PDB file of C-alpha atoms and ligand atoms in Angstrom:
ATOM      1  CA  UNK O1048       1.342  18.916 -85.519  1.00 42.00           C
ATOM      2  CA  UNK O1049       4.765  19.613 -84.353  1.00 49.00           C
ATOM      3  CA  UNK O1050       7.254  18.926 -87.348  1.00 63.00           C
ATOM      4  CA  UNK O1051       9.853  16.398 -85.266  1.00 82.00           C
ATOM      5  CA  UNK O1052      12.532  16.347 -88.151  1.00 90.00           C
ATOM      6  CA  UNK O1053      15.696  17.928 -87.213  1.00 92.00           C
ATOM      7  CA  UNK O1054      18.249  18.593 -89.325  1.00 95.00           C
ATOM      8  CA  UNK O1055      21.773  16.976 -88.412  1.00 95.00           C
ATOM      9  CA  UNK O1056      24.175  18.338 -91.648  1.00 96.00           C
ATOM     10  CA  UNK O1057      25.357  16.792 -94.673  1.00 98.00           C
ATOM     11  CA  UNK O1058      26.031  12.808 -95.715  1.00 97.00           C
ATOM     12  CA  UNK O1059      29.704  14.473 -96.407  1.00 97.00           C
ATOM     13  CA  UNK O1060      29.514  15.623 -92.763  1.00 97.00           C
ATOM     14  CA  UNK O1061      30.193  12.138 -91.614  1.00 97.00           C
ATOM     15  CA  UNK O1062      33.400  10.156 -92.117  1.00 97.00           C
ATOM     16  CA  UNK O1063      32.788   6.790 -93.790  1.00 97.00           C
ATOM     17  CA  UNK O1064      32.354   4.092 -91.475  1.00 97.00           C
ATOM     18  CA  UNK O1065      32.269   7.005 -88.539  1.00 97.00           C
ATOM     19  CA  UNK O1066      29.810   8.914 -86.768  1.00 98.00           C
ATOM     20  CA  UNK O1067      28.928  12.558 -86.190  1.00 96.00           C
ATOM     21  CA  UNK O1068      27.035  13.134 -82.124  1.00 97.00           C
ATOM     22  CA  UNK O1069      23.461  15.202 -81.633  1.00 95.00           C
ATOM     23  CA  UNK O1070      22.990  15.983 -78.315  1.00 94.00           C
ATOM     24  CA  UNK O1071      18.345  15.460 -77.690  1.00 91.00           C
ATOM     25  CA  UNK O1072      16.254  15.770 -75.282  1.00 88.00           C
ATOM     26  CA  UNK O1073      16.571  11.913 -74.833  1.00 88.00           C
ATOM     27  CA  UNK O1074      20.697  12.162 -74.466  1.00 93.00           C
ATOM     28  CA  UNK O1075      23.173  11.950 -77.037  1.00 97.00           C
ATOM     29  CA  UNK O1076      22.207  10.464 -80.289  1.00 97.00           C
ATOM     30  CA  UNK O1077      25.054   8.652 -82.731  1.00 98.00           C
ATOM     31  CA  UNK O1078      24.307   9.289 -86.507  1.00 98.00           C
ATOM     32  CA  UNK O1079      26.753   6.851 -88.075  1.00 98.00           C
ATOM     33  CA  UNK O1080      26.986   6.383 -91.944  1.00 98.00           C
ATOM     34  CA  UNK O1081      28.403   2.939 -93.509  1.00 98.00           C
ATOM     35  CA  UNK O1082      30.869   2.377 -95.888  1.00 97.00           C
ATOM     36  CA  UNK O1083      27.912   2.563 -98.351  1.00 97.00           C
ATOM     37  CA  UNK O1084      26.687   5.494 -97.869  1.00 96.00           C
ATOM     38  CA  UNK O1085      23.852   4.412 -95.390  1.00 97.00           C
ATOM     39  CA  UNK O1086      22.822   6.637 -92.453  1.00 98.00           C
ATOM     40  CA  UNK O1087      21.116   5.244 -88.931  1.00 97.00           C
ATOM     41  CA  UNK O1088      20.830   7.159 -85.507  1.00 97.00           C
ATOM     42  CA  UNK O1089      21.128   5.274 -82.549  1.00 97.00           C
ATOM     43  CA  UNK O1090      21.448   6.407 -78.968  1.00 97.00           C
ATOM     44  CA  UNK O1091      25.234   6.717 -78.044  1.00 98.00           C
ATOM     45  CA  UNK O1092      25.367   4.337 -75.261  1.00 97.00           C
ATOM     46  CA  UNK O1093      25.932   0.780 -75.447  1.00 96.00           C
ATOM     47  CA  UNK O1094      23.643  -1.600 -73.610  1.00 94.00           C
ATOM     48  CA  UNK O1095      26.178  -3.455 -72.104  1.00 93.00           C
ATOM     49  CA  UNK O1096      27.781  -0.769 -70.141  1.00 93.00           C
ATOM     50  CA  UNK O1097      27.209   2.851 -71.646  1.00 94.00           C
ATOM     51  CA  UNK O1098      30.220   2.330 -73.760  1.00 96.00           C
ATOM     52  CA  UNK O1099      29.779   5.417 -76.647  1.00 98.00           C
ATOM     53  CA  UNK O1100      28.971   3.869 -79.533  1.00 98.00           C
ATOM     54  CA  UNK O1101      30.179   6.961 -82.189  1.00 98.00           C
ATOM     55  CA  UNK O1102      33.864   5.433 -81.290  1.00 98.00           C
ATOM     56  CA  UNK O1103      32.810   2.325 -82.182  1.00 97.00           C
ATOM     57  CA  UNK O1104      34.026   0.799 -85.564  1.00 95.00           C
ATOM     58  CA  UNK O1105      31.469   0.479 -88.339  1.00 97.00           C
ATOM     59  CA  UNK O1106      30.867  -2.453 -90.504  1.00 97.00           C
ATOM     60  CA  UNK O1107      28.739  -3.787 -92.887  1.00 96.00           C
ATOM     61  CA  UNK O1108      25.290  -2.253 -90.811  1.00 97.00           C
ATOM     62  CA  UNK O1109      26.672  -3.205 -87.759  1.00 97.00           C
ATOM     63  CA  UNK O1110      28.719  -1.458 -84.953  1.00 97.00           C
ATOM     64  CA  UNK O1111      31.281  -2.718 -82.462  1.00 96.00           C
ATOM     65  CA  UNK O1112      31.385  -1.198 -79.045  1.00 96.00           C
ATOM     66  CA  UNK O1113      34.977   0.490 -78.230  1.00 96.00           C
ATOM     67  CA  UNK O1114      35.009  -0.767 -74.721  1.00 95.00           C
ATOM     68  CA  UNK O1115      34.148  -4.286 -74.785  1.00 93.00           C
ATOM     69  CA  UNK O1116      33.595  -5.565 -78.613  1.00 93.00           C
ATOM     70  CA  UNK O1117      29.632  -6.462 -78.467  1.00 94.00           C
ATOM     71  CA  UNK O1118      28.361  -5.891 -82.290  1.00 96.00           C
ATOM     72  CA  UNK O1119      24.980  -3.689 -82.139  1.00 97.00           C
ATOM     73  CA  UNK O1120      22.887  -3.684 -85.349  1.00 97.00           C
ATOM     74  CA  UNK O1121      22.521  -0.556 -86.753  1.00 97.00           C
ATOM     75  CA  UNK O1122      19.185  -1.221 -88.453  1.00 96.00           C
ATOM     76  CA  UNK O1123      17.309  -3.604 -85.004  1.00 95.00           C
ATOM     77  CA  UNK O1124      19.624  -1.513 -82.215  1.00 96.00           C
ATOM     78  CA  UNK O1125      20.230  -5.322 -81.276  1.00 96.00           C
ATOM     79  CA  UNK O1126      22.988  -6.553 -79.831  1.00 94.00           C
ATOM     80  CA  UNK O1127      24.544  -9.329 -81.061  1.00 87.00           C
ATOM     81  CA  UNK O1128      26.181 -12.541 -79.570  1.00 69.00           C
ATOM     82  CA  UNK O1129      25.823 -14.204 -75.818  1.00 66.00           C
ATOM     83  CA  UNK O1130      24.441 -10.883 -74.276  1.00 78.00           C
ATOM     84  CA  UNK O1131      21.329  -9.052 -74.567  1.00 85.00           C
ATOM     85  CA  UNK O1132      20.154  -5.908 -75.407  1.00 93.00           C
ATOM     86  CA  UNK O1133      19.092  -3.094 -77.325  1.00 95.00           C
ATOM     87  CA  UNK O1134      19.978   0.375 -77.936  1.00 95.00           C
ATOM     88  CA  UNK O1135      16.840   2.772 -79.299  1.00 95.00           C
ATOM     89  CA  UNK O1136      16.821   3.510 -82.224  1.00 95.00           C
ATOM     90  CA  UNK O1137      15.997   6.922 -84.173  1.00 95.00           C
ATOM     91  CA  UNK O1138      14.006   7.436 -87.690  1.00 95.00           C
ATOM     92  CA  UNK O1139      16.578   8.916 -89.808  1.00 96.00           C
ATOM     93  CA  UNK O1140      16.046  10.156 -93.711  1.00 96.00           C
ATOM     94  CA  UNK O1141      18.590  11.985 -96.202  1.00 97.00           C
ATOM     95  CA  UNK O1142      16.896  14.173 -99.085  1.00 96.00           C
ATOM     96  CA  UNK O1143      18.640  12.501-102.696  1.00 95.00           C
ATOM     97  CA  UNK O1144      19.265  15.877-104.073  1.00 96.00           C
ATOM     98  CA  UNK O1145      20.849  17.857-101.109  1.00 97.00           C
ATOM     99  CA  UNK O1146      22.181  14.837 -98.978  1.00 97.00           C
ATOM    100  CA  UNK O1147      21.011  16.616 -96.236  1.00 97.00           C
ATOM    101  CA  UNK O1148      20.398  14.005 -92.792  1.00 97.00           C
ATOM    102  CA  UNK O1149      17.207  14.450 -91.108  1.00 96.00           C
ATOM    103  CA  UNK O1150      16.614  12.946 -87.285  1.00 95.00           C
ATOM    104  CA  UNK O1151      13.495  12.550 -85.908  1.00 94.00           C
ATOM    105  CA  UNK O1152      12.435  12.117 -82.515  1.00 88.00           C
ATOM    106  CA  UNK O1153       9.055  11.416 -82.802  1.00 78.00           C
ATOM    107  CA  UNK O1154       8.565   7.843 -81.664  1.00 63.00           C
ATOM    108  CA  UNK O1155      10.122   8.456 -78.986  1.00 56.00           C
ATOM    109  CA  UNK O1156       8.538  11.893 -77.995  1.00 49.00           C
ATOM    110  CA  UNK O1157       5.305   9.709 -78.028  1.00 52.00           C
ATOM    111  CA  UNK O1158       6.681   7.049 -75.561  1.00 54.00           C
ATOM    112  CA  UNK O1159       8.260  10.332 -73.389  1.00 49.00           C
ATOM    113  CA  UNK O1160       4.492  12.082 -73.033  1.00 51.00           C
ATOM    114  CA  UNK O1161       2.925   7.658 -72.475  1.00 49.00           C
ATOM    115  CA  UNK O1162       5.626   7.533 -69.168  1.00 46.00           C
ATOM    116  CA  UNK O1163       4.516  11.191 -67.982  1.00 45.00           C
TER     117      UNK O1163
HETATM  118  S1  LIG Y   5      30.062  -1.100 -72.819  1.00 96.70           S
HETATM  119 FE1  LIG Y   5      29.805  -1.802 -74.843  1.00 96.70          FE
HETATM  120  S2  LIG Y   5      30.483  -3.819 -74.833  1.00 96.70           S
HETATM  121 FE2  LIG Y   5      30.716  -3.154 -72.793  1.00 96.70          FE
END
C-alpha cells in the first residue's frame, strides 16, 4: 500500500494562530496551528466564495475567512452561522518527540479513484 503521509515541516514552522500552504494534487491545502499548539489541514478555499483561508485569523479551533468573516471549524470544516458549507478536511498527525506535521491525503485519494 502506498504510504499517503507527507511530511509538511515542523510545529515551529507555523506561526501561532497562522498557517503554513501545501500545494496537492487536490489544490492548495492550509495547515493552520492554534494558539494551543493544535494542528488541522483544511483546503485553502472558503466555501462561501474561495476566500483563502491561511489569511484567515485563528481562534479557539475555529477560523474566520479574510474576505467576508464566515467562521469555519477547523476540526468539522463547517461553516458556521446563516450560511452553509463545508471545506474538506485533511488527516493531519505531529510525532511528540520531533514535532514533525504529517498530511495525509488518503481519504480523499479514495474518493478521487470512486469519481474516476
Ligand atoms: S469567501 Fe469566505 S466568507 Fe466570503
Amino acid at each position: 500500500m502506498t504510504d499517503l503521509w507527507h511530511r509538511v515541516g515542523l510545529v515551529t514552522d507555523i506561526p501561532r494562530r497562522g498557517a503554513r500552504c501545501v500545494d496537492s494534487p487536490f489544490g492548495r491545502i492550509a495547515v493552520f496551528r492554534t494558539a494551543e499548539d493544535r494542528i488541522f489541514a483544511l483546503a485553502d478555499q472558503c466555501p462561501h466564495k474561495g476566500g483563502p483561508l491561511s489569511q484567515g485569523i485563528v481562534h479557539d479551533t475555529s477560523v474566520t475567512c479574510p474576505l467576508h468573516n464566515a467562521v469555519i471549524s477547523l476540526q468539522s470544516g463547517e461553516m458556521a452561522g446563516p450560511d452553509e458549507g463545508r471545506v474538506r478536511r485533511f488527516a493531519v498527525r505531529v510525532d511528540p518527540l520531533t514535532e514533525v506535521i504529517e498530511l495525509s491525503l488518503a481519504d480523499n485519494a479514495e474518493r478521487l479513484h470512486a469519481a474516476e
